[in-house]
mmCIF file of C-alpha atoms in Angstrom:
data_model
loop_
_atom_site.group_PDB
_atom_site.id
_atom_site.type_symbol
_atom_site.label_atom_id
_atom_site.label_comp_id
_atom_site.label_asym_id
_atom_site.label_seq_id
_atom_site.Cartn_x
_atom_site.Cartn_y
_atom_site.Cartn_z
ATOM 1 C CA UNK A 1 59.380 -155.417 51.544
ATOM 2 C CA UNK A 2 59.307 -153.656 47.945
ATOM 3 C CA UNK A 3 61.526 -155.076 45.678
ATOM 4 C CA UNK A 4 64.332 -152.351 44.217
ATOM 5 C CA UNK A 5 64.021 -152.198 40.025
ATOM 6 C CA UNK A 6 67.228 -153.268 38.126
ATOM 7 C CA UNK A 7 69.632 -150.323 38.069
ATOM 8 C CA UNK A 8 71.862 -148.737 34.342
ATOM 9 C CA UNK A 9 74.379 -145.726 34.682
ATOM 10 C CA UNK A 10 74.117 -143.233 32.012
ATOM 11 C CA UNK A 11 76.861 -141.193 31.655
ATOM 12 C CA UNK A 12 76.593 -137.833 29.684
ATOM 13 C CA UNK A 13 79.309 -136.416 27.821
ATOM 14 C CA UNK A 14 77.789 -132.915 26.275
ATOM 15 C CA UNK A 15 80.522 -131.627 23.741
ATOM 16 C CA UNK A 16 79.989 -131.799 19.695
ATOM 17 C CA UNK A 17 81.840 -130.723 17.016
ATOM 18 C CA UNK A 18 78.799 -129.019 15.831
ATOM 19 C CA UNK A 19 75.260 -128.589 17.414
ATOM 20 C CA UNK A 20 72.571 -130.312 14.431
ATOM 21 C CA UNK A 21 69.906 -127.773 13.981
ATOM 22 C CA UNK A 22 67.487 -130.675 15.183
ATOM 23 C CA UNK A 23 69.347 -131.602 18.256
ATOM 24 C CA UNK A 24 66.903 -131.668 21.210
ATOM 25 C CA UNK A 25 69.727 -132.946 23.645
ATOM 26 C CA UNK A 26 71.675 -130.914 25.898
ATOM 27 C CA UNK A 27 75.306 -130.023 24.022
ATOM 28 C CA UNK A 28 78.405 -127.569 23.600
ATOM 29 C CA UNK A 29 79.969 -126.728 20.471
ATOM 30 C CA UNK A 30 83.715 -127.833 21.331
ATOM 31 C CA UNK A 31 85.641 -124.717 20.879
ATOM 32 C CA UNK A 32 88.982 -125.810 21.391
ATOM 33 C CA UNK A 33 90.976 -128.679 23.416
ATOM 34 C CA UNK A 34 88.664 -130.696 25.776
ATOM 35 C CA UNK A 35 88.728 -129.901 29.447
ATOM 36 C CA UNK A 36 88.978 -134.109 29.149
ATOM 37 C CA UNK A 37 91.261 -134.821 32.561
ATOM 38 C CA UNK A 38 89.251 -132.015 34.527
ATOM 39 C CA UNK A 39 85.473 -133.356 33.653
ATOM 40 C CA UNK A 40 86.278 -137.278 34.112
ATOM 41 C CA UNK A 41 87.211 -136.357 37.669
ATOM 42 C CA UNK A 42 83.996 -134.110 38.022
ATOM 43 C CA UNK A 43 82.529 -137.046 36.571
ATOM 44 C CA UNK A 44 83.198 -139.298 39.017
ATOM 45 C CA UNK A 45 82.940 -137.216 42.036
ATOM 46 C CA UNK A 46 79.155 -136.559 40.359
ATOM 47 C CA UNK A 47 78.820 -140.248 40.983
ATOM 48 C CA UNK A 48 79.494 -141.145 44.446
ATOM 49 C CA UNK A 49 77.184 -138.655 45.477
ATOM 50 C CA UNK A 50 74.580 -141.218 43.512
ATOM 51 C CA UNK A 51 75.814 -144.065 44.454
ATOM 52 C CA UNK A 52 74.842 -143.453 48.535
ATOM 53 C CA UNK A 53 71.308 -143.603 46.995
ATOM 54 C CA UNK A 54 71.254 -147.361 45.063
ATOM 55 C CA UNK A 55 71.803 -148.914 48.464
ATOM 56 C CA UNK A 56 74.322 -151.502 46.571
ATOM 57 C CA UNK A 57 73.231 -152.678 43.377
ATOM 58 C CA UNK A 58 74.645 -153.928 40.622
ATOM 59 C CA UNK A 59 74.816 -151.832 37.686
ATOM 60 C CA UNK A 60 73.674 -154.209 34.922
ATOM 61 C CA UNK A 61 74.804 -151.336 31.692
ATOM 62 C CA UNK A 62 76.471 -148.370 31.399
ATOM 63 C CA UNK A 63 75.431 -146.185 28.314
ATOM 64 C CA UNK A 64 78.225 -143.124 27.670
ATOM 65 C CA UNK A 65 75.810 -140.745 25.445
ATOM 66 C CA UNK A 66 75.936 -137.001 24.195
ATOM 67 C CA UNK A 67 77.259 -134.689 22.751
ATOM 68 C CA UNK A 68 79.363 -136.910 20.884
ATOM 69 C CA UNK A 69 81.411 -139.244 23.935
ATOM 70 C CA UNK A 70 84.068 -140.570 21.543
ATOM 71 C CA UNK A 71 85.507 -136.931 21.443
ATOM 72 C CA UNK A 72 87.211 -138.267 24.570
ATOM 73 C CA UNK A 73 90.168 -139.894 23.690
ATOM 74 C CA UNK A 74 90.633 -143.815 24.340
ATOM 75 C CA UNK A 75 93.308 -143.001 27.419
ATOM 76 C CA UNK A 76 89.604 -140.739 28.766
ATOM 77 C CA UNK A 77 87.442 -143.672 28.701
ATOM 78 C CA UNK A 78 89.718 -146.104 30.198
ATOM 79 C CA UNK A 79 90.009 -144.033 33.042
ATOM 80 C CA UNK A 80 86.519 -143.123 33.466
ATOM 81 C CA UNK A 81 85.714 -146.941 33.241
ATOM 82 C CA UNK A 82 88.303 -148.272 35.703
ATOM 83 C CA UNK A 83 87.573 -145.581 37.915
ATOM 84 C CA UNK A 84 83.741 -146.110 38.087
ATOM 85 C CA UNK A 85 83.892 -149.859 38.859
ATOM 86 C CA UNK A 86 86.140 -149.019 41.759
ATOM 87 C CA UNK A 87 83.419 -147.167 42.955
ATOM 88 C CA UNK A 88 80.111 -149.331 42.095
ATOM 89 C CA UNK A 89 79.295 -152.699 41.270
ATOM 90 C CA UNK A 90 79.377 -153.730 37.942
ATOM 91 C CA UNK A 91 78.073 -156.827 36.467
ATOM 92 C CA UNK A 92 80.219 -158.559 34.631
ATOM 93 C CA UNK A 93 77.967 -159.408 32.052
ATOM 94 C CA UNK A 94 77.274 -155.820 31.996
ATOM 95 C CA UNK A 95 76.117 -153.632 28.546
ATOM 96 C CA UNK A 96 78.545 -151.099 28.205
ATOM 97 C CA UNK A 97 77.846 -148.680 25.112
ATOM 98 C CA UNK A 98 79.714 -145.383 23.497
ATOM 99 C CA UNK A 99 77.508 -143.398 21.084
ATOM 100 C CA UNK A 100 79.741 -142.615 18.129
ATOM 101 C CA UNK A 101 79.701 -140.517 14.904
ATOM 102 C CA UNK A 102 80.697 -141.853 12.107
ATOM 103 C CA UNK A 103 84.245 -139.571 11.007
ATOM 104 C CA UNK A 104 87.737 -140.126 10.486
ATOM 105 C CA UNK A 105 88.723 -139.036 14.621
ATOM 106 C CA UNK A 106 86.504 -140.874 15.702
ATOM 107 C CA UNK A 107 86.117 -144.220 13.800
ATOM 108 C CA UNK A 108 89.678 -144.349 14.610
ATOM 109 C CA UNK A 109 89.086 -144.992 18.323
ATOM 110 C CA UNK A 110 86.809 -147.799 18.134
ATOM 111 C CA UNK A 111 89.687 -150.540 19.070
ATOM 112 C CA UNK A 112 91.340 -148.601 21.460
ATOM 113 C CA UNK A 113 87.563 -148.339 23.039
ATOM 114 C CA UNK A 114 86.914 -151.851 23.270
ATOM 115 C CA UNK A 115 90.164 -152.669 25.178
ATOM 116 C CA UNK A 116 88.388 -150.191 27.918
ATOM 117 C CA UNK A 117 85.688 -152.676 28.393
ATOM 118 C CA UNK A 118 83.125 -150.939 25.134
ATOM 119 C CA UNK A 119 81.135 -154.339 23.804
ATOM 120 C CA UNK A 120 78.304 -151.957 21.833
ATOM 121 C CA UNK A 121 79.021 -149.615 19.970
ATOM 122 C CA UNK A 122 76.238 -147.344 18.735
ATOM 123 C CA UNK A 123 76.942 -144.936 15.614
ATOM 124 C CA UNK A 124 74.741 -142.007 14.583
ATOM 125 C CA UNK A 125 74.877 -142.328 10.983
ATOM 126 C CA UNK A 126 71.142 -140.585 10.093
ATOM 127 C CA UNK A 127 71.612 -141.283 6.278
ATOM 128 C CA UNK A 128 73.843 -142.403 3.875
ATOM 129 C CA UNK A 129 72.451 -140.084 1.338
ATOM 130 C CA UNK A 130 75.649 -137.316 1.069
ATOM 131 C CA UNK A 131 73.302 -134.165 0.192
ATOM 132 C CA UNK A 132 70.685 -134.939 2.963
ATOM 133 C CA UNK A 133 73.143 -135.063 5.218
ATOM 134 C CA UNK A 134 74.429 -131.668 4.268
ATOM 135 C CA UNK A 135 70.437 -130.441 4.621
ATOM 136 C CA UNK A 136 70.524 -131.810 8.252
ATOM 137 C CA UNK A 137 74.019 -130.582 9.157
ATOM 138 C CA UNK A 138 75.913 -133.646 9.585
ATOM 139 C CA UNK A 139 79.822 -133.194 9.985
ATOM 140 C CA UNK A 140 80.305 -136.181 7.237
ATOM 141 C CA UNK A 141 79.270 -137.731 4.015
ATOM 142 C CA UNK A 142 78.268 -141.129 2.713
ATOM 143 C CA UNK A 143 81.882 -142.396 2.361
ATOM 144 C CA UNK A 144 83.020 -141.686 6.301
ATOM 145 C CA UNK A 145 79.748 -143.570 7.367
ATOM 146 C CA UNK A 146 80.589 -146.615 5.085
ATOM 147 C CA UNK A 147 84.085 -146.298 6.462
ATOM 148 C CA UNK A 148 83.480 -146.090 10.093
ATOM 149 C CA UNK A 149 80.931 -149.029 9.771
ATOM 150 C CA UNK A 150 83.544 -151.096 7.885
ATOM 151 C CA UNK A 151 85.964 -149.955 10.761
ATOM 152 C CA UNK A 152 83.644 -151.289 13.750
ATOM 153 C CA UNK A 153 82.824 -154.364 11.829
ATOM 154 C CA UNK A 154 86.426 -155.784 12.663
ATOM 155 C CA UNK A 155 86.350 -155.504 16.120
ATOM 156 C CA UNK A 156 82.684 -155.792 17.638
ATOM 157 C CA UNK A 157 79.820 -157.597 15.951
ATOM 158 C CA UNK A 158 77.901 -155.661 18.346
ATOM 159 C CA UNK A 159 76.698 -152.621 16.790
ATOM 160 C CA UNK A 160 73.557 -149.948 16.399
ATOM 161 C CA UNK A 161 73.499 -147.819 13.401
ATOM 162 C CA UNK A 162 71.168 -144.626 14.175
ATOM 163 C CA UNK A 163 68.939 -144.008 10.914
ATOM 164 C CA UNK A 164 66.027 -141.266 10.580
ATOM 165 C CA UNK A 165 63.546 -141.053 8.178
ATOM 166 C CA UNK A 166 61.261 -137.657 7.127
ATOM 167 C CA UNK A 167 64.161 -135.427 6.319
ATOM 168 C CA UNK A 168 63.898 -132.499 4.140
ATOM 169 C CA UNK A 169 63.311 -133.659 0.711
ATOM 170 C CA UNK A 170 63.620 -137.407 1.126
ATOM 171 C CA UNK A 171 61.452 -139.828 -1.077
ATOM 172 C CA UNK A 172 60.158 -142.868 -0.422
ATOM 173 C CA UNK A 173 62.994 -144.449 -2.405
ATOM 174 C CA UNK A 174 65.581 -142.511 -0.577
ATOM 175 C CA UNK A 175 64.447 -143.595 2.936
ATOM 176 C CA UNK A 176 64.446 -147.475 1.957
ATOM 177 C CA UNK A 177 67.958 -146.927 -0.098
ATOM 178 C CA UNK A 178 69.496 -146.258 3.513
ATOM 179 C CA UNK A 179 67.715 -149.211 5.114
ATOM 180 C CA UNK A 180 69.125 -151.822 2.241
ATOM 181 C CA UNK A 181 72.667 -150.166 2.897
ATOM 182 C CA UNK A 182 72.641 -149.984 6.450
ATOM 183 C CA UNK A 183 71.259 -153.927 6.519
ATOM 184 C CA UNK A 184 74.228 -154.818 3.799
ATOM 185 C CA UNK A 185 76.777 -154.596 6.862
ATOM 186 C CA UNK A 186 74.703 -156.824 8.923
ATOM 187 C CA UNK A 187 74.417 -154.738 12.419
ATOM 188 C CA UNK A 188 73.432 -156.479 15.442
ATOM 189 C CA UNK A 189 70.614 -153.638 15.944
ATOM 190 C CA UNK A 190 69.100 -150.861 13.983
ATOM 191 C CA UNK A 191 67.348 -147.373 15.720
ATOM 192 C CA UNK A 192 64.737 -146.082 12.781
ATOM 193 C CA UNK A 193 63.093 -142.947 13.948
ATOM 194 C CA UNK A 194 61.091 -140.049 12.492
ATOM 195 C CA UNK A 195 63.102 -136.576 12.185
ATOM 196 C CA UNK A 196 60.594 -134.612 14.771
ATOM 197 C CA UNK A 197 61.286 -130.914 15.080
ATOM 198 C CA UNK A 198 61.170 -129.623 18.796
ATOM 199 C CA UNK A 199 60.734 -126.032 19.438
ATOM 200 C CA UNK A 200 63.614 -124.959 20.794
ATOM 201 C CA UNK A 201 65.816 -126.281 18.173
ATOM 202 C CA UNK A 202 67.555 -124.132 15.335
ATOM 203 C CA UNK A 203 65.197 -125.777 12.758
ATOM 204 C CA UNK A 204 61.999 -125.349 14.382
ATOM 205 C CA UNK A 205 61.930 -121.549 12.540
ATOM 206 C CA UNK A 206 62.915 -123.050 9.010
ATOM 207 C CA UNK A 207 60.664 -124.221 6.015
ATOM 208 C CA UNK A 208 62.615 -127.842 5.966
ATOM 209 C CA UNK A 209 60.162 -128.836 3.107
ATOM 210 C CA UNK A 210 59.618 -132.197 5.017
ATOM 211 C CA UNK A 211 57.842 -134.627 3.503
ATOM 212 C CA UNK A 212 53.960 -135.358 3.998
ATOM 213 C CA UNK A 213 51.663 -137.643 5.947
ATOM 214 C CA UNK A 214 51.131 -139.799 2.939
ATOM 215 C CA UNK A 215 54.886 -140.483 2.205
ATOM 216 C CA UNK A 216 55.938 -141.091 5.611
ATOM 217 C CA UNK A 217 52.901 -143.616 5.978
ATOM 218 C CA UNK A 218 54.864 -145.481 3.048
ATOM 219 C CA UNK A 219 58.038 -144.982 4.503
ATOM 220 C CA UNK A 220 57.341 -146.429 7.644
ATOM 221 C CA UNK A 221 55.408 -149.093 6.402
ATOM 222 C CA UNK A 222 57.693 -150.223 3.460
ATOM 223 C CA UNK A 223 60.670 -149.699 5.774
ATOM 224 C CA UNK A 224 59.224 -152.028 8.734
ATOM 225 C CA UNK A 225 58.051 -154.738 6.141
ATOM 226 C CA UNK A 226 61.727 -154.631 4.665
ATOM 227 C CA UNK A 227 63.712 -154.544 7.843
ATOM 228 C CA UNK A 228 61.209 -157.666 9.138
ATOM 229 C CA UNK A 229 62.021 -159.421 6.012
ATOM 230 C CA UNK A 230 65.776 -159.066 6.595
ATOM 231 C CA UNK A 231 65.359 -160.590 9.566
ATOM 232 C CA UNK A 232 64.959 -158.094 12.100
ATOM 233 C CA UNK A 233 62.657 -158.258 15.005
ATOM 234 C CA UNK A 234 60.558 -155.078 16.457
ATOM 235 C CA UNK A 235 60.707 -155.318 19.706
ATOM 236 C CA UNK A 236 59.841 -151.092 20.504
ATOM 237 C CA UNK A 237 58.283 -148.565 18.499
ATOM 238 C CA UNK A 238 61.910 -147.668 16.764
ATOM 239 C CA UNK A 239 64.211 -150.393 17.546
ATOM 240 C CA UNK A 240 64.649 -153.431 15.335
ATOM 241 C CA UNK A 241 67.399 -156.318 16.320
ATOM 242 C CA UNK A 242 68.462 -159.725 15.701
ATOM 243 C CA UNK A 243 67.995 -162.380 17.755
ATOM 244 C CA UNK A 244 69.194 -161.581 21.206
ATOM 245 C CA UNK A 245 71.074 -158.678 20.536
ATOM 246 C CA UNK A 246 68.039 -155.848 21.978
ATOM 247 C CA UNK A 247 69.485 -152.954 23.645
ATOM 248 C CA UNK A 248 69.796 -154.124 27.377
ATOM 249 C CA UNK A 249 70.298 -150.358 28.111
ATOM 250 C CA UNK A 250 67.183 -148.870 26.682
ATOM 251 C CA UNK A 251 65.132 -151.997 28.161
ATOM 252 C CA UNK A 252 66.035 -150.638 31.242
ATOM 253 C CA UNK A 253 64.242 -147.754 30.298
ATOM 254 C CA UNK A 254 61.290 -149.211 28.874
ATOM 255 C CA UNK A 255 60.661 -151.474 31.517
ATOM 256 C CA UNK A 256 60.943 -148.315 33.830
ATOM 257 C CA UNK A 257 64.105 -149.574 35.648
ATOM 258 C CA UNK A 258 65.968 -147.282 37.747
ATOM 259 C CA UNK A 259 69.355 -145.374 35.725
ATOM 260 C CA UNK A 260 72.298 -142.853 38.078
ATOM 261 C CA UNK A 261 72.471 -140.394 35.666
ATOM 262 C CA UNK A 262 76.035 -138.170 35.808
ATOM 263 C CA UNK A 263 77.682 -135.761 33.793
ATOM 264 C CA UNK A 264 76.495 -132.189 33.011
ATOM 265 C CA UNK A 265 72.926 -131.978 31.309
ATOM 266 C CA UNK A 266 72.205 -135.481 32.264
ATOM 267 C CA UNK A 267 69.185 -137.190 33.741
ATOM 268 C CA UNK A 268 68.432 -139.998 36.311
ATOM 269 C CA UNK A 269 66.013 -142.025 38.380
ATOM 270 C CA UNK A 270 66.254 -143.661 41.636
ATOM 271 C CA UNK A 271 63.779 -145.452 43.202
ATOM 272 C CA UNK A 272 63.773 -145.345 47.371
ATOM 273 C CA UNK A 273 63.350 -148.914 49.856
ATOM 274 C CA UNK A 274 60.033 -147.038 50.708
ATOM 275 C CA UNK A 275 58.819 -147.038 46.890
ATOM 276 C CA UNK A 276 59.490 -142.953 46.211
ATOM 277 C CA UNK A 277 61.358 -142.543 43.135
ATOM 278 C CA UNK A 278 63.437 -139.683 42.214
ATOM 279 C CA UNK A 279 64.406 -137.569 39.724
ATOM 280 C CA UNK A 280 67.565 -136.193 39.292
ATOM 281 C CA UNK A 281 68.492 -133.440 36.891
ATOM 282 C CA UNK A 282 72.843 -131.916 36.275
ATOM 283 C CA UNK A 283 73.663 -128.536 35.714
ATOM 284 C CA UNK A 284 74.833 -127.216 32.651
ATOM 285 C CA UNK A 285 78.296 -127.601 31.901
ATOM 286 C CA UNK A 286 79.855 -124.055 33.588
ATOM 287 C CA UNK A 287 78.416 -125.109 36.814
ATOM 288 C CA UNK A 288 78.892 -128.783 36.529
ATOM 289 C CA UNK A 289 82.715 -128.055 35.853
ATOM 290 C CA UNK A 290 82.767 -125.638 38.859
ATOM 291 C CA UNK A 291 81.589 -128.777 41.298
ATOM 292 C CA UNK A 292 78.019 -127.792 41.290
ATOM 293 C CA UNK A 293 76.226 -130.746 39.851
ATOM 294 C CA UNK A 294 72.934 -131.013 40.412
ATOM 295 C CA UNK A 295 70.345 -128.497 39.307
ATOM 296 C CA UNK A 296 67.055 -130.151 40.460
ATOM 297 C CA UNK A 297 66.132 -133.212 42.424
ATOM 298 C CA UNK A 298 62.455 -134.477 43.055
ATOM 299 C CA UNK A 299 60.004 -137.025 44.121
ATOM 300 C CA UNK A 300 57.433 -137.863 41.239
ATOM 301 C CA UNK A 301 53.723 -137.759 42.560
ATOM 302 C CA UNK A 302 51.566 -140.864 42.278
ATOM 303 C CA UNK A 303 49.438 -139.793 39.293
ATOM 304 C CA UNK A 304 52.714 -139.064 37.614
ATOM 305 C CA UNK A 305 54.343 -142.424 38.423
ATOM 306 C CA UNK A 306 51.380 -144.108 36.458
ATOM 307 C CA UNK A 307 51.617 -141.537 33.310
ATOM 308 C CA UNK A 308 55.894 -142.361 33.312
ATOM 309 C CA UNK A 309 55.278 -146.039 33.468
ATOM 310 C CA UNK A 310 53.237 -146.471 30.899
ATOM 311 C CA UNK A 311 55.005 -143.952 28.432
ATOM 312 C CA UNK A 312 57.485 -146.137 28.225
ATOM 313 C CA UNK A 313 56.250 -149.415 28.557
ATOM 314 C CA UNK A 314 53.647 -148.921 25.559
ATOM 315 C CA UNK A 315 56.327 -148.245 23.435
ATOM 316 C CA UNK A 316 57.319 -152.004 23.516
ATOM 317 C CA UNK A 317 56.288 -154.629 21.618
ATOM 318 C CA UNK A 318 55.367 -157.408 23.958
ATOM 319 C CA UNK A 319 53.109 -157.732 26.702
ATOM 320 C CA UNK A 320 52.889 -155.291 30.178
ATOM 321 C CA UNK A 321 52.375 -157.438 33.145
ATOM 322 C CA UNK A 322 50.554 -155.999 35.642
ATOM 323 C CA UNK A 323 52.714 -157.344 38.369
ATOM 324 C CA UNK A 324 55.999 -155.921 37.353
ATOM 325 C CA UNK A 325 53.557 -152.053 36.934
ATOM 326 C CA UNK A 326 52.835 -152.551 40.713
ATOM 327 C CA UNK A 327 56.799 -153.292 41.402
ATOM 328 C CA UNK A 328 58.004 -150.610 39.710
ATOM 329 C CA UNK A 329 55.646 -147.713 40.737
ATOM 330 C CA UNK A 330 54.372 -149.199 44.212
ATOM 331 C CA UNK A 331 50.906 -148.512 43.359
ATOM 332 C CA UNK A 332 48.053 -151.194 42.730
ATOM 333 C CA UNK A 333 46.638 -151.918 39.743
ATOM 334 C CA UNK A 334 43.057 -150.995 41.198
ATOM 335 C CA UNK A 335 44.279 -147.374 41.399
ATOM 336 C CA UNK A 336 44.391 -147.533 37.319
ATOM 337 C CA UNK A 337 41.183 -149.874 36.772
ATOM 338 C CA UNK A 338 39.050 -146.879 35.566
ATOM 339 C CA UNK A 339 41.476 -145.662 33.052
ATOM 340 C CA UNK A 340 42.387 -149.115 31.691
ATOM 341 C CA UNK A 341 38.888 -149.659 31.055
ATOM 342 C CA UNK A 342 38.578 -146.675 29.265
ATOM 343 C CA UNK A 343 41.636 -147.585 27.683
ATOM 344 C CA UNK A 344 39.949 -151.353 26.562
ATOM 345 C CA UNK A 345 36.731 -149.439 25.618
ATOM 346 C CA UNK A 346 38.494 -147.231 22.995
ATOM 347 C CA UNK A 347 39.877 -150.078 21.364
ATOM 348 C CA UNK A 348 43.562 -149.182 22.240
ATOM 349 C CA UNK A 349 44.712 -152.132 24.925
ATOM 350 C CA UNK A 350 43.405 -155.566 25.434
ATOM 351 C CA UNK A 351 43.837 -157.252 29.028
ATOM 352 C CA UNK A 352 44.562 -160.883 29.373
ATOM 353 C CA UNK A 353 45.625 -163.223 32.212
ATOM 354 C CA UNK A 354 47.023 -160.454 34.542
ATOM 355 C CA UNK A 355 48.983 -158.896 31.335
ATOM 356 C CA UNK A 356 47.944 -155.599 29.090
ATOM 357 C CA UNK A 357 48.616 -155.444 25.730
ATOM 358 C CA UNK A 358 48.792 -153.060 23.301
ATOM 359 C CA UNK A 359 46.436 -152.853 20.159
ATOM 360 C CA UNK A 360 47.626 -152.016 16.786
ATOM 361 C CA UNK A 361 45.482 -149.203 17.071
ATOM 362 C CA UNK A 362 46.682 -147.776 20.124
ATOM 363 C CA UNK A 363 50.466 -148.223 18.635
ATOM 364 C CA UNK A 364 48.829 -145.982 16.155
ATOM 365 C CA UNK A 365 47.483 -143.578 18.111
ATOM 366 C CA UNK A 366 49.894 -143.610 21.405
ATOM 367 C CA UNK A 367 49.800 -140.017 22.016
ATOM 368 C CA UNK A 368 46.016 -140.694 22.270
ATOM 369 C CA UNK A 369 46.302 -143.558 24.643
ATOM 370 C CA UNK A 370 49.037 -141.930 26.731
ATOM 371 C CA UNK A 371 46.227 -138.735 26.874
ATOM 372 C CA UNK A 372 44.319 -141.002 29.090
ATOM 373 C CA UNK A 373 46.473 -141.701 31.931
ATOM 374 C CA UNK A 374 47.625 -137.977 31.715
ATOM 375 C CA UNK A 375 43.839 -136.671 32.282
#
């Protein structure tokens, strides 16, 4: 019988204060009072139509992302918590996280969160640097984001700070000035990622002035050396963690484990007893308030199951068995054997004992790696 992936609920809470002109997700300027009471109960309505489809399994994390989730207040999420494990199984060692930014309202929360059952808390700080944060369009300056992480550091030793590198202007120096502050408070994980412009983003039209190849080659090679050295183990292409503290969450993910994703704009993935897996995609948030939740649902074809698996799987840093690619997709290895070779021949994967693994080079040069299982 094929064996059912692990199973996450992502929960998607679209409102911001402001929509960052690099912002990629789906979002809503928040205009006035939150429509807080009206969406938790769309919210969970959105759910037990999922939950017919993971034929009883626990839920081993729940990830409340955005828009900015800790605009709801604490009263909001301790509903929307005891309400959704009176619906689904939760493990009780379960991951639960609330993406956070880092300002007065909502730093303020943070204890009142972790009586709801929050353990990880995950705040999208981008840079301590005051006037880059201005250039990018933050809602906050240096201070706040030193506050906030001073705030969280009482109650949870659980925490992510979100950092990006390349941003308009930055220097070398600037980019590894955030890294020594951010690694001064000790969090239990750090997310370092590259400010990419997307084209249907308010900043994909500007002249950001970013900065070039050659100083984001130092960047991200001073910056990985440094957060290594402070003892922080790379364990995907932008995470870093101590020991035993990974994102449980996002492993789910990587390891292309099944997610219920509700709430309007957000995304899921369901795999069937017969091996199918679906996709599940929510309507924006004037439908999704109106009862009409999903916008598209689909089964993904073989040859895309392959290209999915690996996108994410590549991305970590430790070894792909070949076992757990034919439990997750329901497809033998023998269907892939002519593109690993090609993948071995260009020097971007090595295969060993029934595992894959990838190269330096093809860390390097993913896109170009991923290219052959999309051909």
């Amino acid at each position: 019988m094929f064996k059912l992936p692990p199973i996450s609920l992502y929960i998607h809470i679209p409102w911001c204060l402001k929509k960052c002109g690099y912002c990629n997700f789906y979002s809503k300027v928040k205009k006035s009072t939150l429509p807080e009471e009206e969406y938790i109960k769309h919210l969970l309505k959105d759910l037990e139509k999922d939950a017919i489809l993971i034929n009883q399994r626990t839920i081993k994390s729940i990830f409340i992302g955005g828009g900015t989730p800790s605009l709801l207040t604490s009263n909001g999420i301790k509903k929307l918590i005891k309400e959704i494990k009176k619906r689904i199984n939760i493990s009780h060692t379960a991951e639960i996280t609330i993406e956070a930014n880092p300002t007065t309202l909502e730093y303020k929360r943070f204890l009142n969160y972790k009586d709801s059952g929050i353990n990880r808390f995950s705040i999208g700080i981008q840079t301590f640097n005051s006037d880059l944060l201005k250039k990018i369009e933050r809602t906050y300056d240096k201070k706040e984001a030193i506050l906030a992480i001073e705030e969280i550091k009482k109650i949870n030793i659980n925490f992510n700070l979100d950092l990006m590198y390349g941003l308009p202007n930055q220097s070398l120096n600037d980019a590894l000035l955030d890294l020594k502050i951010a690694t001064k408070y000790n969090p239990s994980h750090i997310s370092w990622y590259q400010l990419t412009i997307e084209p249907n983003t308010i900043f994909y039209t500007k002249n950001l002035n970013l900065p070039n190849e050659k100083i984001i080659f130092q960047i991200l090679k001073q910056g990985d050396n440094f957060l290594k050295k402070s003892g922080y183990n790379k364990y995907e292409i932008s995470s870093y963690s101590r020991l035993n503290y990974e994102c449980k969450h996002n492993l789910n993910y990587w390891n292309f484990g099944d997610y219920i994703g509700i709430g309007s704009g957000a995304h899921g993935k369901i795999t069937k007893k017969n091996g199918d897996i679906i996709r599940t995609v929510k309507n924006n948030i004037d439908h999704f308030i109106n009862g009409n939740y999903l916008k598209k649902k689909f089964i993904v074809i073989k040859e895309e199951k392959c290209l999915e698996y690996f996108m994410n799987a590549f991305r970590l840093y430790q070894s792909i068995s070949q076992k757990q690619f034919e439990e997750r997709t329901n497809i033998n290895k023998s269907y892939i054997k002519d593109k690993i070779k090609k993948a071995i021949k260009e020097g971007y994967i090595k295969e060993k004992n029934n595992f894959w693994n990838t190269t330096k080079k093809g860390k390097k040069f993913l896109n170009s790696l991923l290219e052959i299982f999309l051909d």
